[in-house]
Short mmCIF file of C-alpha atoms in Angstrom, two decimals:
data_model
loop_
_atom_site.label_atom_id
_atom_site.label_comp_id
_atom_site.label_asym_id
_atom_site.label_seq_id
_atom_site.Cartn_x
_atom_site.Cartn_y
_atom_site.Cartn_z
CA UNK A 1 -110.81 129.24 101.27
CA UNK A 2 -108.25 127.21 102.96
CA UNK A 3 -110.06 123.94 102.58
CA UNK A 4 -109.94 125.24 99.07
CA UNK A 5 -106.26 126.03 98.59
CA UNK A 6 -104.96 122.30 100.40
CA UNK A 7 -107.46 120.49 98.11
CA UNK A 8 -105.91 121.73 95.22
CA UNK A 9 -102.89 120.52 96.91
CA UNK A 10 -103.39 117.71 97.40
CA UNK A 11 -105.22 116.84 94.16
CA UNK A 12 -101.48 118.33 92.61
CA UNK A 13 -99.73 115.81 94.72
CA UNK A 14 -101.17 113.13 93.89
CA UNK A 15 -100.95 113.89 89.91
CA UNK A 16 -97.67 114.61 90.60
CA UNK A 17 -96.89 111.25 92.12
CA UNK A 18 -98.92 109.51 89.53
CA UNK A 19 -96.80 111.09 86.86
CA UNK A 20 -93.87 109.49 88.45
CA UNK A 21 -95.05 106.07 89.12
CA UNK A 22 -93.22 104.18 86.44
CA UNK A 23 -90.58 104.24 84.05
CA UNK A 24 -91.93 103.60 80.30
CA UNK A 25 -89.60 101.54 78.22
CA UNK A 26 -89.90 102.30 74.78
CA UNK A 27 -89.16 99.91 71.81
CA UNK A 28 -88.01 97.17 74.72
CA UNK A 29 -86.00 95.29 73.43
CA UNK A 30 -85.07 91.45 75.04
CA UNK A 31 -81.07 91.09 75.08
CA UNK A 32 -80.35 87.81 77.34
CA UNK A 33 -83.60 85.15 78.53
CA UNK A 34 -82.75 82.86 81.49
CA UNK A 35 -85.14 80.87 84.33
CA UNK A 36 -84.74 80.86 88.21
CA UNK A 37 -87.09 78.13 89.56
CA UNK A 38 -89.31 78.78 92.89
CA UNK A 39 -88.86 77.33 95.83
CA UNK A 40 -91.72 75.15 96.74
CA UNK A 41 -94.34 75.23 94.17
CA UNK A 42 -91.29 74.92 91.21
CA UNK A 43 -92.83 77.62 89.42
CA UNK A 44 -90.49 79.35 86.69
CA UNK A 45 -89.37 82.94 87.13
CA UNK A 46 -88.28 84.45 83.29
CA UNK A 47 -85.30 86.90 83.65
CA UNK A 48 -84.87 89.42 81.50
CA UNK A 49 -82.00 91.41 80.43
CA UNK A 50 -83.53 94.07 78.09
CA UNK A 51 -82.75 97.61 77.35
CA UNK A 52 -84.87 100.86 75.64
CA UNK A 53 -84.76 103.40 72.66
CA UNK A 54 -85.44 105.97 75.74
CA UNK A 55 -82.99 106.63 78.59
CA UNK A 56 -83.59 105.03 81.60
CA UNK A 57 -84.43 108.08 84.52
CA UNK A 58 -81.64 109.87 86.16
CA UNK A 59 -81.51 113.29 88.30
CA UNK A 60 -83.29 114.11 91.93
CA UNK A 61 -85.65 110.76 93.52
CA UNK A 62 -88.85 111.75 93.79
CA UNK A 63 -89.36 111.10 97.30
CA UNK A 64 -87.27 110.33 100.54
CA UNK A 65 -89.97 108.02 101.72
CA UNK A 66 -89.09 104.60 102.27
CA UNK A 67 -90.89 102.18 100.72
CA UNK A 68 -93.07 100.40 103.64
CA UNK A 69 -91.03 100.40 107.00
CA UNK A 70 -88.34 98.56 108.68
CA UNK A 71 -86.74 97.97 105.33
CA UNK A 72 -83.79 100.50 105.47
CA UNK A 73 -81.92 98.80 108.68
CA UNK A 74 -82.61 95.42 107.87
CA UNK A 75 -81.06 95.62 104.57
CA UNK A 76 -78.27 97.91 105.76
CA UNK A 77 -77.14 94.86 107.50
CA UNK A 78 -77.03 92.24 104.89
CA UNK A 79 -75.12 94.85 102.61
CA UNK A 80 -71.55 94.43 103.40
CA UNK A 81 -71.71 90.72 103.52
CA UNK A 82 -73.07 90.10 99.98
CA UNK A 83 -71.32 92.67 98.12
CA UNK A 84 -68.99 91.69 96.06
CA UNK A 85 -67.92 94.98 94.09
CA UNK A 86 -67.42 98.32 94.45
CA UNK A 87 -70.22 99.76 92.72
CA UNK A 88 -72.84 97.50 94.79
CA UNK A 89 -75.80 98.91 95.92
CA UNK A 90 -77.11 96.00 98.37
CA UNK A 91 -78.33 97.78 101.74
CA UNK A 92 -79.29 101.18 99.97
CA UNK A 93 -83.21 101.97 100.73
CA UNK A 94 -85.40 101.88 97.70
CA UNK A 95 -87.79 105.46 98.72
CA UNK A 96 -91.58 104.89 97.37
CA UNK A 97 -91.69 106.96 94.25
CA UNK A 98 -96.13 106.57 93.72
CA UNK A 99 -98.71 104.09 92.22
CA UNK A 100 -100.42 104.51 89.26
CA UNK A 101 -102.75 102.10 86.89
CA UNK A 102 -102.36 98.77 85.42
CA UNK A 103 -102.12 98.82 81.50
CA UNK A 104 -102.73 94.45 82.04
CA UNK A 105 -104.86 93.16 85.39
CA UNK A 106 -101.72 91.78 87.86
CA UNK A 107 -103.06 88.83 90.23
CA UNK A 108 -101.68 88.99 93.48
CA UNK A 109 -100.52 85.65 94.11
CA UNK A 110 -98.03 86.07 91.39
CA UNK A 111 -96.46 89.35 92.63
CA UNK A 112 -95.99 88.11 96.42
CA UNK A 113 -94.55 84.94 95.15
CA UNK A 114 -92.35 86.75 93.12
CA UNK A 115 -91.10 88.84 96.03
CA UNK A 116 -90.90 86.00 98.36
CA UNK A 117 -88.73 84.19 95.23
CA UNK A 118 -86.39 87.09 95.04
CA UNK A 119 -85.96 87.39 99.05
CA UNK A 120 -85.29 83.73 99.06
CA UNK A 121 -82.21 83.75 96.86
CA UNK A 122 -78.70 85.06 98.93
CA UNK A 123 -77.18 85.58 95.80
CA UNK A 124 -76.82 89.46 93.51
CA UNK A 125 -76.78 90.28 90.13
CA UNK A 126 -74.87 92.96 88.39
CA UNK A 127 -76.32 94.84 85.45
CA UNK A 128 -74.20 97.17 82.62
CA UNK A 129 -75.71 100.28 81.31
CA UNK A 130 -77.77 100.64 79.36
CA UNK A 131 -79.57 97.56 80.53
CA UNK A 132 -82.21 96.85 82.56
CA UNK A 133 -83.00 93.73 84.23
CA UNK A 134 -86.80 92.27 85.03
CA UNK A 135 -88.21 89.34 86.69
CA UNK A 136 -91.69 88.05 85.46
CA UNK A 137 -93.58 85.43 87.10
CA UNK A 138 -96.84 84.85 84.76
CA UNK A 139 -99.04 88.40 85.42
CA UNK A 140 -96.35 90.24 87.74
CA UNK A 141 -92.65 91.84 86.61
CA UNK A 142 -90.73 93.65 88.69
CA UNK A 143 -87.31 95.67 87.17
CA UNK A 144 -84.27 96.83 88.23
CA UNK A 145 -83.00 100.01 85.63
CA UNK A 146 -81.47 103.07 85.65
CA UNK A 147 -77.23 102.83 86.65
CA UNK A 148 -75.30 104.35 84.68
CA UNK A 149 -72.23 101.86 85.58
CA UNK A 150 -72.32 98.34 86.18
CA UNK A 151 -74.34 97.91 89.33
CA UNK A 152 -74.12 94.85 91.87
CA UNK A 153 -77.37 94.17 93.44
CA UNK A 154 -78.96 91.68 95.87
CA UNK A 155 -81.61 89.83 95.13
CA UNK A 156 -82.83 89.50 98.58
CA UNK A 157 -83.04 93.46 98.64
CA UNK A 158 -85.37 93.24 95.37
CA UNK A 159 -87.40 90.86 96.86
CA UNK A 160 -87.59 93.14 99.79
CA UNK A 161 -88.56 96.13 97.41
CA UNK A 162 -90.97 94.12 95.56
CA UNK A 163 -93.10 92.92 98.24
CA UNK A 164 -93.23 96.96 99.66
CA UNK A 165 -93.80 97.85 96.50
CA UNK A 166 -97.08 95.19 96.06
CA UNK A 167 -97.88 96.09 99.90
CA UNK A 168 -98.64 99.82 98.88
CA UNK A 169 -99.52 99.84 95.37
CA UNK A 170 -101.81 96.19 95.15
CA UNK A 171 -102.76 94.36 92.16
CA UNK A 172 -104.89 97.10 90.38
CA UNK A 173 -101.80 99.30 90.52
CA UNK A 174 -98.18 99.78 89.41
CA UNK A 175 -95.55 101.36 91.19
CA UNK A 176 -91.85 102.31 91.74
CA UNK A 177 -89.16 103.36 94.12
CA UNK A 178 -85.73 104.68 93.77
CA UNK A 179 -82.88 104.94 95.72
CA UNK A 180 -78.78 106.24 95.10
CA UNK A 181 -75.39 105.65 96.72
CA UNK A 182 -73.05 108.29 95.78
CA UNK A 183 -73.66 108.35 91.63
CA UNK A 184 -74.98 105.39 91.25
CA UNK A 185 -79.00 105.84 91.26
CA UNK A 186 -81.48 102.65 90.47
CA UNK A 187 -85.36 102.22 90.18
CA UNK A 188 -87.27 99.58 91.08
CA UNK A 189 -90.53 99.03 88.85
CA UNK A 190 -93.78 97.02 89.70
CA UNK A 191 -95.46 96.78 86.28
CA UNK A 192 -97.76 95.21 84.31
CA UNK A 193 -96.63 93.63 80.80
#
């Protein structure tokens, strides 16, 4: 009976987390197009501004487990030198939301060099609601969505994020995390186009 009762559990966890895996954009729509270049192999990453007919998530995170481990201090560290407003959210620990399946196959290569990309560059970005922001390289996007006030972020943190994010979830998966600073709350997507 108890074997019973925590296998239902379980199997009610892990719909759960499924459910919660990734934001759906609805009637995306492409508002601003620019390039960052990769270090080393010179490979174009597309940058996309880009915002929904559906509201991006808001309320309680999911989960208060970090994505992979070690993240939370390193990034705590970088914060307060690359900040450069007061609603920046560089150092805050993205927690691991779930995986769930590809609607497009991902290959791997694209989503670590992506991360690796994104950890390279010591610069942020800031987004303005409603917008999201997403970086594609070829098979792999990751996005940043969800403030609901401009929001500073690092890229380095993102890259950070990203690579967790592939780490845990793989290529035949997407996935997401999610993490807040006072009212500001942001997800971090790993999907496939």
């Amino acid at each position: 009976m108890f074997a019973t009762k925590v296998g239902i559990l379980i199997v009610a966890l892990k719909s759960l987390i499924v459910a919660q895996a990734a934001f759906v954009c609805n009637d995306r729509h492409v508002l601003e197009t620019t390039q960052l270049t990769t270090p080393g192999s010179g490979r174009a990453v597309t940058v996309e501004k880009f915002n929904c007919s559906n509201s991006f998530p808001t309320g309680e995170l999911a989960s208060d487990i970090p994505a992979g481990t070690g993240t939370a201090t390193q990034v705590s560290e970088r914060a307060a030198s690359q900040c450069t407003t007061s609603t920046c959210v560089c150092g805050v620990p993205c927690f691991f939301q779930g995986c769930g399946p590809v609607s497009e196959p991902i290959h791997g290569s694209d989503c670590t060099e992506l991360g690796d990309t994104l950890m390279s560059n010591p610069g942020t970005f800031t987004i303005t609601p409603p917008v999201g922001v997403a970086f594609i390289l070829e098979t792999c996007t990751y996005s940043f969505l969800g403030p609901s006030i401009p929001t500073e972020y690092c890229f380095d943190d993102m890259g950070a994020a990203a690579l967790e994010l592939f780490a845990v979830c793989g290529p035949t998966q997407q996935g997401s995390c999610g993490g807040s600073s006072g009212s500001t709350e942001f997800f971090i997507n790993q999907i496939s186009l």
